[in-house]
Coordinates of C-alpha atoms and ligand atoms in Angstrom, one line a residue:
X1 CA 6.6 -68.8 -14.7
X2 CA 7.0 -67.3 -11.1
X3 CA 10.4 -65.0 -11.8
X4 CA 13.5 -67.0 -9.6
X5 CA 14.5 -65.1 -6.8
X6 CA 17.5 -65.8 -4.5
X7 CA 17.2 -65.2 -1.6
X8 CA 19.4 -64.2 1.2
X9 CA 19.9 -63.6 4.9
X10 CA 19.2 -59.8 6.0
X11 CA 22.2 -57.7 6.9
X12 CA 23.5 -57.8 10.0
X13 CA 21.7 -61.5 10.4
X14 CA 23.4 -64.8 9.4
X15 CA 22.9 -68.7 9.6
X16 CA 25.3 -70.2 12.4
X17 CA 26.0 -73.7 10.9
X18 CA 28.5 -76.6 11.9
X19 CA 30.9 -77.4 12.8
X20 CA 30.6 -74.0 14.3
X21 CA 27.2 -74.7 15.8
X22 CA 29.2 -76.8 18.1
X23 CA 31.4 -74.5 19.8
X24 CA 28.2 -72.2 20.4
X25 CA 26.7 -75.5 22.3
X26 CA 29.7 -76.0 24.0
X27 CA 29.8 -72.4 24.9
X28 CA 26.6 -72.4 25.8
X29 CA 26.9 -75.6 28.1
X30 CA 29.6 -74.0 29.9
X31 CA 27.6 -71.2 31.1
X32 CA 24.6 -73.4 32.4
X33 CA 27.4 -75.1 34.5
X34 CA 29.2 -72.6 35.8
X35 CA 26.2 -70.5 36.3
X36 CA 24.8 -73.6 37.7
X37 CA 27.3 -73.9 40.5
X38 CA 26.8 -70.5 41.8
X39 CA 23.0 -71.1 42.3
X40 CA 21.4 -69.4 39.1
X41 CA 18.8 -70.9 37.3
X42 CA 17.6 -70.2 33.8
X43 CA 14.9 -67.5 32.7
X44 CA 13.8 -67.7 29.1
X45 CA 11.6 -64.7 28.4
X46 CA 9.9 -63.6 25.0
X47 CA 11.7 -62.3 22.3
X48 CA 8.7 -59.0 21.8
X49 CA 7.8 -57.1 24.6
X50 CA 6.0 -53.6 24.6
X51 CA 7.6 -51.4 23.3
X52 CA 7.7 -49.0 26.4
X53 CA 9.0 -51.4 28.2
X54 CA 12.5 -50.9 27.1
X55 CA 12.4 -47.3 26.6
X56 CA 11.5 -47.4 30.4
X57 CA 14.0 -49.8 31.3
X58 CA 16.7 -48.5 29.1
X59 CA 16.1 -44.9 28.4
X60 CA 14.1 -43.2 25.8
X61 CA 17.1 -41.2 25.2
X62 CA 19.7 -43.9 24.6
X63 CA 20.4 -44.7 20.9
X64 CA 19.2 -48.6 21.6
X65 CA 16.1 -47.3 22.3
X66 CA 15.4 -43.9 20.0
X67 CA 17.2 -45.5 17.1
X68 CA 18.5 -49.3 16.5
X69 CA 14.8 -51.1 18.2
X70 CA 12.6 -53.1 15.9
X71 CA 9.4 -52.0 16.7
X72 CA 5.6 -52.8 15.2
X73 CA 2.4 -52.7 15.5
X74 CA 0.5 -55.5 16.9
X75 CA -2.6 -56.1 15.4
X76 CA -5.4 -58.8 16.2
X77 CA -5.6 -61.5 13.7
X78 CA -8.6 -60.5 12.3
X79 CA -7.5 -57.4 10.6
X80 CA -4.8 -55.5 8.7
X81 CA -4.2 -52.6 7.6
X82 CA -5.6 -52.7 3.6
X83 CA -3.6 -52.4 0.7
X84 CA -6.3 -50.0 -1.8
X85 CA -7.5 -47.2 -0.8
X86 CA -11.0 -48.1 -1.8
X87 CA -11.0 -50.7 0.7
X88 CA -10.7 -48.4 3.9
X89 CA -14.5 -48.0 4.1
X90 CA -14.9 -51.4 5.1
X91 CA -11.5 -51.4 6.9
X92 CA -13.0 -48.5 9.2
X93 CA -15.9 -50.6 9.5
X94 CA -14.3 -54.0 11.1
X95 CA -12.3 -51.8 13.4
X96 CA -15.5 -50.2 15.1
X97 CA -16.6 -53.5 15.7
X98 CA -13.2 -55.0 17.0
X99 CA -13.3 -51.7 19.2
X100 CA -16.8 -52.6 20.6
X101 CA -15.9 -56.3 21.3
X102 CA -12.5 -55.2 23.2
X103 CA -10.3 -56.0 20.6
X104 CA -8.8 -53.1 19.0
X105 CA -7.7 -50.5 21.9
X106 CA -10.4 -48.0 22.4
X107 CA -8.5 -44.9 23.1
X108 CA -9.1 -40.9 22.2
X109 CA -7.0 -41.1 19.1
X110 CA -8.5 -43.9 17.7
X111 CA -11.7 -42.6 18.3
X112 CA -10.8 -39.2 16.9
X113 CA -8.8 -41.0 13.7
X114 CA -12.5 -43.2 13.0
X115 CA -14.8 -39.5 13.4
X116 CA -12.3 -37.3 10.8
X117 CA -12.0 -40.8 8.8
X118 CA -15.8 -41.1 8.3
X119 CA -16.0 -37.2 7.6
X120 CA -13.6 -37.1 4.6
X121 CA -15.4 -40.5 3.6
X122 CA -18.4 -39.2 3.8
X123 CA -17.6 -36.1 1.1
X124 CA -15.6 -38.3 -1.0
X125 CA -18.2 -40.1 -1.7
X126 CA -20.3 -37.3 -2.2
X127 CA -18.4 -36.6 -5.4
X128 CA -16.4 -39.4 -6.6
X129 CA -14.2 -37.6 -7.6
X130 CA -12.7 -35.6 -4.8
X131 CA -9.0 -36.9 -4.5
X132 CA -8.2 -35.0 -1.7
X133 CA -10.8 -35.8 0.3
X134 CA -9.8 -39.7 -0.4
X135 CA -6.7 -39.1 0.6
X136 CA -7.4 -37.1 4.0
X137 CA -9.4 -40.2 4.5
X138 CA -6.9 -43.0 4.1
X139 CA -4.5 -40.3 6.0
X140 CA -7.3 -40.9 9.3
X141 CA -7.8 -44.8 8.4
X142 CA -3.9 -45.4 9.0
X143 CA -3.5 -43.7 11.5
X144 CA -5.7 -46.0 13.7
X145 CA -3.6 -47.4 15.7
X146 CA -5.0 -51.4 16.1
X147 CA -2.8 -52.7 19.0
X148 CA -0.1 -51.9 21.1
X149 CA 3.6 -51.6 20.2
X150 CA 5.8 -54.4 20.5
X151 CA 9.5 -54.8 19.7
X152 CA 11.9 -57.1 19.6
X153 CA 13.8 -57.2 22.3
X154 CA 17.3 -55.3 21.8
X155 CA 18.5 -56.5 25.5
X156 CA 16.9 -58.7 28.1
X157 CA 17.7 -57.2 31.8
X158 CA 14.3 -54.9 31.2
X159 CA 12.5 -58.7 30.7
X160 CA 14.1 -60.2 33.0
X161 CA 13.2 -57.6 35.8
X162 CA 9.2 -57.3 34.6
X163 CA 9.4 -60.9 35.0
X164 CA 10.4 -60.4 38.4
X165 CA 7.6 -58.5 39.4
X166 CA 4.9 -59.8 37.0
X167 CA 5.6 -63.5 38.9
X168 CA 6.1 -61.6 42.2
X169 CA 9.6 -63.2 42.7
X170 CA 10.1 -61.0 45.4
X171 CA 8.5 -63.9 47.6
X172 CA 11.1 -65.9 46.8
X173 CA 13.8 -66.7 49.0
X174 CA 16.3 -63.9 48.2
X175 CA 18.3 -63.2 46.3
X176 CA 16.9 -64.1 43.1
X177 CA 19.4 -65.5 40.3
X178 CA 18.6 -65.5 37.0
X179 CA 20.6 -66.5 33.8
X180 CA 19.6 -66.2 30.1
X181 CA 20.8 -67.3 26.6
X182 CA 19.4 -65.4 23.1
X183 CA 19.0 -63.5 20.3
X184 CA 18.8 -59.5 20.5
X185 CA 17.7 -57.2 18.2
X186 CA 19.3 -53.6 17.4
X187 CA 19.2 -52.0 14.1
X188 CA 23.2 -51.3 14.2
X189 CA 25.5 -50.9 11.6
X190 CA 26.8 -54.3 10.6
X191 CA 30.6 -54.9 11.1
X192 CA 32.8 -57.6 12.5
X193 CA 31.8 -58.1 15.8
X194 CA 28.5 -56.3 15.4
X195 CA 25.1 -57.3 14.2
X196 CA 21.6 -57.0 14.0
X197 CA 20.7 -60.2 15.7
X198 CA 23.2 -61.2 18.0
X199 CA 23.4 -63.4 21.1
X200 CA 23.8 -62.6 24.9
X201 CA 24.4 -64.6 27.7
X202 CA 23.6 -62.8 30.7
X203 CA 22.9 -62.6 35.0
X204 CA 20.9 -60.8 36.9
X205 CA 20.9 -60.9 41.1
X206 CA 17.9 -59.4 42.2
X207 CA 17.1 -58.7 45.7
X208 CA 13.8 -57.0 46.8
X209 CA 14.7 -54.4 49.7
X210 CA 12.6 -54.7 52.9
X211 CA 10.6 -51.8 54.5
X212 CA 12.7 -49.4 56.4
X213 CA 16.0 -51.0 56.1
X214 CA 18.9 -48.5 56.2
X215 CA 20.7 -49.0 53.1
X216 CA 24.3 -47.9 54.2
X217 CA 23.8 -50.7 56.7
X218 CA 23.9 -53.7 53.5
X219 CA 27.3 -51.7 51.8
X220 CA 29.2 -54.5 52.6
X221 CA 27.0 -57.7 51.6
X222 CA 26.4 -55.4 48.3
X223 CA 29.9 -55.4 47.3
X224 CA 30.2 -59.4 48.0
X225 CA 27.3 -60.2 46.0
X226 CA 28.9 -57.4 42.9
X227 CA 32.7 -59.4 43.2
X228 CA 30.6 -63.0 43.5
X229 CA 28.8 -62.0 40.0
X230 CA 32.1 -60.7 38.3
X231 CA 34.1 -63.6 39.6
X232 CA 31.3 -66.3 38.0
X233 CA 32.0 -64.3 34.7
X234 CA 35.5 -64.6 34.7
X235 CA 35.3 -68.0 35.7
X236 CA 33.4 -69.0 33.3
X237 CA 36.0 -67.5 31.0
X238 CA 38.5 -69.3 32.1
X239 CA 36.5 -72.7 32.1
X240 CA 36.3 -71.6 28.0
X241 CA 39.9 -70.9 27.8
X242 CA 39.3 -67.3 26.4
X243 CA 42.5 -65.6 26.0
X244 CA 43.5 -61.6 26.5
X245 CA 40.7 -61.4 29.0
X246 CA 40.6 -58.0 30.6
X247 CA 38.1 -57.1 33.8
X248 CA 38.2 -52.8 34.1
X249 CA 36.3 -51.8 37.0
X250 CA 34.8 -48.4 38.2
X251 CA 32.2 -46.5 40.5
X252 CA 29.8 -44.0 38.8
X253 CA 28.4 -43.3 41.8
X254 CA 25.1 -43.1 43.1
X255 CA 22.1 -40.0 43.2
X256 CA 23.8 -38.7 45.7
X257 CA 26.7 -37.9 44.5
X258 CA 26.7 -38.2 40.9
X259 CA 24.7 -35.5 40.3
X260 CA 27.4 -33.5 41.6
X261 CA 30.1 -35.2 40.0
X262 CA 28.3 -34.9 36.7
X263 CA 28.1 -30.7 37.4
X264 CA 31.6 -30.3 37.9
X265 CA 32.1 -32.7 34.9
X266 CA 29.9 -30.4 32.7
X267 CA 31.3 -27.1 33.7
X268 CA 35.2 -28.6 33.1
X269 CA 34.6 -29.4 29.6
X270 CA 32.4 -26.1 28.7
X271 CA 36.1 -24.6 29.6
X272 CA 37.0 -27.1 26.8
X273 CA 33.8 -26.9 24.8
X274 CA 35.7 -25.3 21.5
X275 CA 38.3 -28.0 21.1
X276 CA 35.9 -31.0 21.3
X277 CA 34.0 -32.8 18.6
X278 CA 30.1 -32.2 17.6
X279 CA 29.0 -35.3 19.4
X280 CA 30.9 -34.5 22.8
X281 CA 29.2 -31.2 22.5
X282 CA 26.4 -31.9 22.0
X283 CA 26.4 -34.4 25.3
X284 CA 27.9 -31.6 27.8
X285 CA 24.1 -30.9 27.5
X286 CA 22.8 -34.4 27.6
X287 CA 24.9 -36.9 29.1
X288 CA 28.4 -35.5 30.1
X289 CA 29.7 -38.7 31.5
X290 CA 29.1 -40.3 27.9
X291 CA 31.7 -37.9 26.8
X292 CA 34.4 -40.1 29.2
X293 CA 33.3 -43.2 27.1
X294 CA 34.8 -41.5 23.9
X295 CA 36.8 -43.2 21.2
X296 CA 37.8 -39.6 19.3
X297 CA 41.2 -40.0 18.8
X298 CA 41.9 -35.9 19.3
X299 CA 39.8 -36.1 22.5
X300 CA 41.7 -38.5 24.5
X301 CA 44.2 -35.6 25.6
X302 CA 41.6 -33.6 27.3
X303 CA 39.4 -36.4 28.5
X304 CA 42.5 -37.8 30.8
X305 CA 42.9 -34.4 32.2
X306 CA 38.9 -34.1 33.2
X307 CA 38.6 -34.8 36.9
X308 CA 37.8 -38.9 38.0
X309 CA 34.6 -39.8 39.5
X310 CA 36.6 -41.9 42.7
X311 CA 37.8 -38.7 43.6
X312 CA 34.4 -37.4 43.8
X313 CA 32.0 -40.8 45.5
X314 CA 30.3 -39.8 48.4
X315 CA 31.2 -41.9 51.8
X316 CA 28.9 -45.1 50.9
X317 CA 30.1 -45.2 47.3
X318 CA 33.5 -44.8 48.1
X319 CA 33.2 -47.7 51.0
X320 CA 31.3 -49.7 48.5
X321 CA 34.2 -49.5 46.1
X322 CA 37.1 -50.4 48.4
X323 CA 34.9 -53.4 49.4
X324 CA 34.4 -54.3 46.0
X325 CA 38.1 -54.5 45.1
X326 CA 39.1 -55.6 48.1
X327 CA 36.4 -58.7 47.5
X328 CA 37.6 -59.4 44.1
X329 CA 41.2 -59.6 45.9
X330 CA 40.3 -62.2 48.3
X331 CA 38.8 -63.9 45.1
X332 CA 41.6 -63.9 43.3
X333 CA 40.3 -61.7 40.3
X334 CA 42.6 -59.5 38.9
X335 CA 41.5 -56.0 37.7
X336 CA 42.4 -52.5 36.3
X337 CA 40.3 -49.4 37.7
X338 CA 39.5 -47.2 35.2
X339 CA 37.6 -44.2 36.0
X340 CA 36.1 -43.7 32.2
X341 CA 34.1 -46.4 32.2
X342 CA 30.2 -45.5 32.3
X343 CA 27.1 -46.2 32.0
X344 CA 24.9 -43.8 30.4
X345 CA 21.9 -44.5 32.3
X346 CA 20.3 -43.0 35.0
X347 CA 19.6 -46.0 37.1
X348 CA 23.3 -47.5 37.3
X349 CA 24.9 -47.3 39.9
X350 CA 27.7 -47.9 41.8
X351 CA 29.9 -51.0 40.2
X352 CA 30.1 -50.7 36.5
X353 CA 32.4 -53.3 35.1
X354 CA 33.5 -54.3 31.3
X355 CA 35.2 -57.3 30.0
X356 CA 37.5 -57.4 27.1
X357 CA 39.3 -60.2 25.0
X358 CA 41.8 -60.8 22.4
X359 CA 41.4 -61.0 18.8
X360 CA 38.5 -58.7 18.5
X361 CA 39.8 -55.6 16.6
X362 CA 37.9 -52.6 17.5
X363 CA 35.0 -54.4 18.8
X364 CA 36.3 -55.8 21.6
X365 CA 34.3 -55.7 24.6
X366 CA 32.9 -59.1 25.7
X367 CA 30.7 -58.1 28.7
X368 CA 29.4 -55.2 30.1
X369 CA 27.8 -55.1 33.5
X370 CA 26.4 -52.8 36.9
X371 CA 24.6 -52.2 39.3
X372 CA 21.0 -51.0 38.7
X373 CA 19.2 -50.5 42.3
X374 CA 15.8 -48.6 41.6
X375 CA 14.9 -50.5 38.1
X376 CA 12.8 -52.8 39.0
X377 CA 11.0 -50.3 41.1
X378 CA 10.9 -47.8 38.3
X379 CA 9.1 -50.9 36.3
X380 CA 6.4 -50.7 38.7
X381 CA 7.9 -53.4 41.6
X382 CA 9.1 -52.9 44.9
X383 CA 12.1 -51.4 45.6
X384 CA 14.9 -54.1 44.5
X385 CA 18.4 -54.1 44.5
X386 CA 20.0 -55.5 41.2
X387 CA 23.5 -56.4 39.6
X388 CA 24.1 -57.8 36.1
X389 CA 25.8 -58.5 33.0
X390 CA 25.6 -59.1 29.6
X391 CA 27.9 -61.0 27.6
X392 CA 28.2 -60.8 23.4
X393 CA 28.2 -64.2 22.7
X394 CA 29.2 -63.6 19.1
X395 CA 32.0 -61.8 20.0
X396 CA 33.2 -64.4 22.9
X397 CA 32.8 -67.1 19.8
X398 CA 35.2 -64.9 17.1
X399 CA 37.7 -64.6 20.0
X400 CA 37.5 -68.1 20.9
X401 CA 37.6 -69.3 16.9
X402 CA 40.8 -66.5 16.7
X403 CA 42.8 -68.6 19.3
X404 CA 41.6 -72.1 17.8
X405 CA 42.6 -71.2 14.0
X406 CA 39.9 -72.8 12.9
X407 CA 41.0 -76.4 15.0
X408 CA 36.9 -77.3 15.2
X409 CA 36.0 -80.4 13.0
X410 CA 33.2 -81.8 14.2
X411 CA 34.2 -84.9 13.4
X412 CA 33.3 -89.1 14.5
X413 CA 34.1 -91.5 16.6
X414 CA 33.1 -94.2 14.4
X415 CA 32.6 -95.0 10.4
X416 CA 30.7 -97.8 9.9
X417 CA 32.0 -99.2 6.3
X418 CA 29.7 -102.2 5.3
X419 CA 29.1 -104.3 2.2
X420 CA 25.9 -106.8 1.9
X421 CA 22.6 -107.6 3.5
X422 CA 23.3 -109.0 6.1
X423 CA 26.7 -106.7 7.1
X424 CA 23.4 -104.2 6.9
X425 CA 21.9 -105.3 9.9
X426 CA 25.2 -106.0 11.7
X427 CA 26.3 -102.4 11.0
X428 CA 23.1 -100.9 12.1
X429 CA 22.6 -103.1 15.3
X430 CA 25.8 -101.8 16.1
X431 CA 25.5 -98.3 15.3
X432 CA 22.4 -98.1 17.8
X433 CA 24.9 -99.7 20.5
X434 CA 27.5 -97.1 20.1
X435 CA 25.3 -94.3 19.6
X436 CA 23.4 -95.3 22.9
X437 CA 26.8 -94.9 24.5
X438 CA 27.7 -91.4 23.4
X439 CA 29.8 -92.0 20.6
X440 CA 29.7 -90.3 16.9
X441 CA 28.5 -92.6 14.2
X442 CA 28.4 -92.2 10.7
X443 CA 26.8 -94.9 9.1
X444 CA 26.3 -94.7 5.6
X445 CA 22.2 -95.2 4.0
X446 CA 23.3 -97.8 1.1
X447 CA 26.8 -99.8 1.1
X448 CA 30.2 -98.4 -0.5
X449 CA 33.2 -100.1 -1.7
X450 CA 35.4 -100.5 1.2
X451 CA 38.0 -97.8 -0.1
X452 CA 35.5 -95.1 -1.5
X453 CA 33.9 -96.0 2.2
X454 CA 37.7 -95.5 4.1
X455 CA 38.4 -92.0 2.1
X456 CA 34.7 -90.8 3.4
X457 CA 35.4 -91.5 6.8
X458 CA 38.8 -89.6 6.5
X459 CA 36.9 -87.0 5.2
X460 CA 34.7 -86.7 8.1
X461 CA 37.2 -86.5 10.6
X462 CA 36.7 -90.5 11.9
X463 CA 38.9 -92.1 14.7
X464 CA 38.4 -95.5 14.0
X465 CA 36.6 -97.2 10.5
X466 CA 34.8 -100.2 11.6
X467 CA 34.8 -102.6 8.9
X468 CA 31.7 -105.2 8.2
X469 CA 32.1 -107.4 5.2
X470 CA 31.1 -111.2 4.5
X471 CA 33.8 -112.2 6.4
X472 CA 33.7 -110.5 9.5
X473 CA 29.9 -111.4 9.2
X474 CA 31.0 -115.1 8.9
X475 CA 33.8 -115.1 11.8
X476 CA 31.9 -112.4 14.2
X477 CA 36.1 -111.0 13.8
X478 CA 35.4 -107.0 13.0
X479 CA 37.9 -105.6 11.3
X480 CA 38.6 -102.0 13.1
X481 CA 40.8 -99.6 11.4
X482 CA 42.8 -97.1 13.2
X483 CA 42.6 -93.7 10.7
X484 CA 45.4 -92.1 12.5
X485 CA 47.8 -94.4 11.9
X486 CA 46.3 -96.9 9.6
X487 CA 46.9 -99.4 11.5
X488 CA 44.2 -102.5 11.6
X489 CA 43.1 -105.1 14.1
X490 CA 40.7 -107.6 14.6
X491 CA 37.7 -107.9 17.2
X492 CA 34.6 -109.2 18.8
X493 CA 32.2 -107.1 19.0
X494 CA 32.6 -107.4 22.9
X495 CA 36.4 -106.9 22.5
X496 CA 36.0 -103.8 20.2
X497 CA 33.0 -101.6 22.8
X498 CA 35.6 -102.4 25.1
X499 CA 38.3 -100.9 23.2
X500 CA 36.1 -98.0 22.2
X501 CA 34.9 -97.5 25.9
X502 CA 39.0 -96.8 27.0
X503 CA 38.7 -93.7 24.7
X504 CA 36.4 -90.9 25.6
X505 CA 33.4 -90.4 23.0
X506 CA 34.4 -86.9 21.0
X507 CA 31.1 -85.5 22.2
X508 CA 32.3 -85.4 25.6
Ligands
ATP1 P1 29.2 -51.6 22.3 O1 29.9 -50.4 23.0 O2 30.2 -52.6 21.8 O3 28.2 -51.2 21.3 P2 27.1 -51.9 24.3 O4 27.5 -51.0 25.4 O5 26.1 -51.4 23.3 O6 28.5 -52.4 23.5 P3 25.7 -53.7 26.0 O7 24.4 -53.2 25.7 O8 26.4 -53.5 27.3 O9 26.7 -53.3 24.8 O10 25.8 -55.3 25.7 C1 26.7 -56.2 26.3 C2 27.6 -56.9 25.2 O11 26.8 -57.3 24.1 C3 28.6 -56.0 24.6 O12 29.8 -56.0 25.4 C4 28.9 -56.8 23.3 O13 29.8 -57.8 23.6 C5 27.6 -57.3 23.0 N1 26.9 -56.5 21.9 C6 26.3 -55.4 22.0 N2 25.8 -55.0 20.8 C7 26.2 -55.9 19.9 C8 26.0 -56.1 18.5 N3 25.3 -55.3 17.7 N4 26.5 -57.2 17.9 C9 27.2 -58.1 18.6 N5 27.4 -58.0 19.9 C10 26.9 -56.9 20.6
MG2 MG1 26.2 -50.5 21.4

């Protein structure tokens, strides 16, 4: 007999069951509507894309990409990579022929793995017994490459803006407004707050920039469209009744000055180099403005003394900025500036934002979002303006659970208690009514004694028991039981939808 193995859910993954399930619908809902009202419609791109893809769109250097992205081979369903040794002979074989008919990529290193493959074959054979040889051999068979490398995706703006070019959205009536709901992928330590599969809920506005247009000329319309996309986020916010929320703004600037922001930056903290940790070293060289976004406790001192990137935003950016805050004034959004705030990658620009919320311990940060002109044209598109954000819909739910105290039963509108054949049909004729019109219904598959029936639907969570016995079956009376309060009346069936229809089904 097969040995019994439990299984489990990998770390960093878990099942999202009720009643939970339900507040991630509701959340979920919410964000359709809102996002709804401000013209976006929904994008629903694959979960695997190439590979290079997102270390395009994200940066090759960024941990997300060199470190935490779950990424494979494809192969064509004909083949795999063999298990013994012995079988790579014929292994090589099916791959020349997948490479004739188109199948398997036909590149130089393939090419070059099959020719020093069939070599070390060739002598092993000779002998039989010439282990290194096999094992040269097997080296060049795996390292065929059979298809190209996908992964999962660890964020979806780099989708969402080959989408834009691949369907040539930049036809469209612009802007373009896209919103998405999903799982990501990044190999991450697991904590509260952070997993390996987690969801996002995220915007883009994208907005393909005509020929020859002057782009200091659009500063203004730019910083309305940035304080329209943060305002939809904190409205949506509010619509869930999230709690602590926090918006921190900034400007990193754009290639023309941050360049020379990021010089100055690098040459104050080599003045500083001795007292800082390994990582913050190390990015003086790298990234200096990641050294801003530091959590090191003994660094804080000399980070606030470092010199602020307003001070330093050339005339656009620094027009761009006042028109951004003084948009999200006339919106009534409330903000903090804070000048640490960045964005490691090249291609952000301008408006960063980041959203926090209560209850979230260290992990706090709900959203993150900027402005990425020049993406979509580094993807191989025209030249597009773009502003986004993703939200961490697991965090959003822990925040929203941490204010509830675990309040969310899921709960019914109606138990249907019946005893007897006939009660059967009744109960289930109206069960199909009731459900028709929105409401919860538990109705149980065989009949129950009218009390072990009554402490099941107290158990659930029901409103109101409806009662179906011989008698009510006889007088067409129902019996309806108030579970609140115990209290009991009898009704028509008319008389009780009616009294049902006063009260809003719980689903609503
Ligand atoms: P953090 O600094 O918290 O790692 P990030 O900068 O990596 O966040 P983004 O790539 O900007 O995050 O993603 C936007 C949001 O997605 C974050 O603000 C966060 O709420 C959420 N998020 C990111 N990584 C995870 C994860 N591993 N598990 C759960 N939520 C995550
Ligand atoms: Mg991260």
């Amino acid at each position: 007999m097969a040995e019994k193995k439990k299984f489990q859910a990998i770390k960093g993954t878990r099942d999202l069951l009720p009643p939970e399930t339900e507040l991630w619908n509701r959340v979920e809902q919410t964000a359709r509507e809102v996002f709804g009202t401000f013209g976006f419609g929904e994008i629903r791109p694959p979960i695997f894309e190439p590979t290079e893809l997102f270390a395009r769109a994200v940066g090759a250097d960024t941990d997300v990409v060199s470190k935490e992205m779950y990424s494979f081979e494809d192969h064509p369903p004909e083949i795999a990579k063999p298990r013994l040794m012995g079988d790579y002979d014929g292994y090589v074989l099916v791959v020349n022929n997948l490479m004739a008919s188109g199948a398997v990529p036909k590149t130089k290193e393939n090419l070059r793995a099959i020719a020093q493959f069939e070599i070390f074959w060739r002598v092993f054979s000779e002998s039989h017994t010439d282990v290194d040889s096999l094992l040269k051999a097997a080296y060049y068979a795996r390292e065929i490459q059979l298809g190209p490398e996908v992964a999962l995706r660890p964020e979806a703006t780099a989708s969402v803006c080959r989408a834009y070019i691949e369907h040539g959205m930049h036809a469209l009536p612009q802007p373009v407004k896209l919103y998405y709901t999903g799982p990501m992928f990044r190999r991450e330590r697991p904590q509260k707050g952070r997993y390996r599969q987690f969801y996002q809920i995220g915007a883009e506005v994208l907005e393909m920039v005509p020929p020859n247009q002057d782009p200091a000329k659009n500063i203004g319309k730019d910083a309305a469209v940035d304080a329209e996309v943060i305002e939809m986020v904190m409205a949506f916010f509010a619509r869930l009744g999230l709690e602590g929320v926090k918006l921190e703004i900034n400007s990193i600037g754009d290639r023309e000055c941050r360049p020379k922001y990021v010089e100055l930056l690098r040459a104050e903290l080599l003045k500083v180099k001795d007292k800082l940790g390994p990582d913050s070293q190390r990015r003086i060289e790298t990234n200096p403005l990641r050294v801003l976004d530091s959590k090191l406790e003994s660094e804080q001192g000399i980070i606030a003394g470092l010199p602020k990137i307003a001070d330093h935003l050339c005339a656009n950016c620094a027009e761009q900025y006042a028109e951004v805050k003084r948009q999200l004034g006339m919106r009534g959004v409330a903000y903090a500036e804070n000048s640490r705030l960045v964005r490691g990658l090249d291609y952000y620009m301008r408006t960063t934002f980041e959203i926090t919320a209560r209850g979230l311990g260290s992990q706090n940060a709900v959203c993150g979002g900027g402005r990425y002109d020049g993406l979509v044209e580094l993807l191989g598109g025209p030249p597009t303006k773009g502003i986004g954000f993703a939200i961490g819909e697991d965090r959003l739910i822990l925040s929203l659970q941490e204010a509830e105290k675990g309040g969310t039963a899921q709960g019914r509108d109606v138990f249907v208690a019946w005893m007897g054949e006939k009660a059967q049909a009744t109960a289930i004729a109206a069960a199909q009514k009731l459900r028709a019109a929105g409401f919860r219904v538990e109705l149980p598959p065989v009949e129950q004694k009218f009390g072990k029936a009554l402490g099941q639907a107290d158990k659930l969570g029901a409103r109101y028991a409806l009662i179906l016995g011989d008698d009510e079956i006889a007088t067409g009376q129902w019996t309806v039981k108030t579970l609140a309060d115990g209290s009991q009346a009898k009704m028509s069936e008319a008389e009780f939808l009616e009294f049902l229809g006063k009260s809003k089904p719980l689903s609503s």
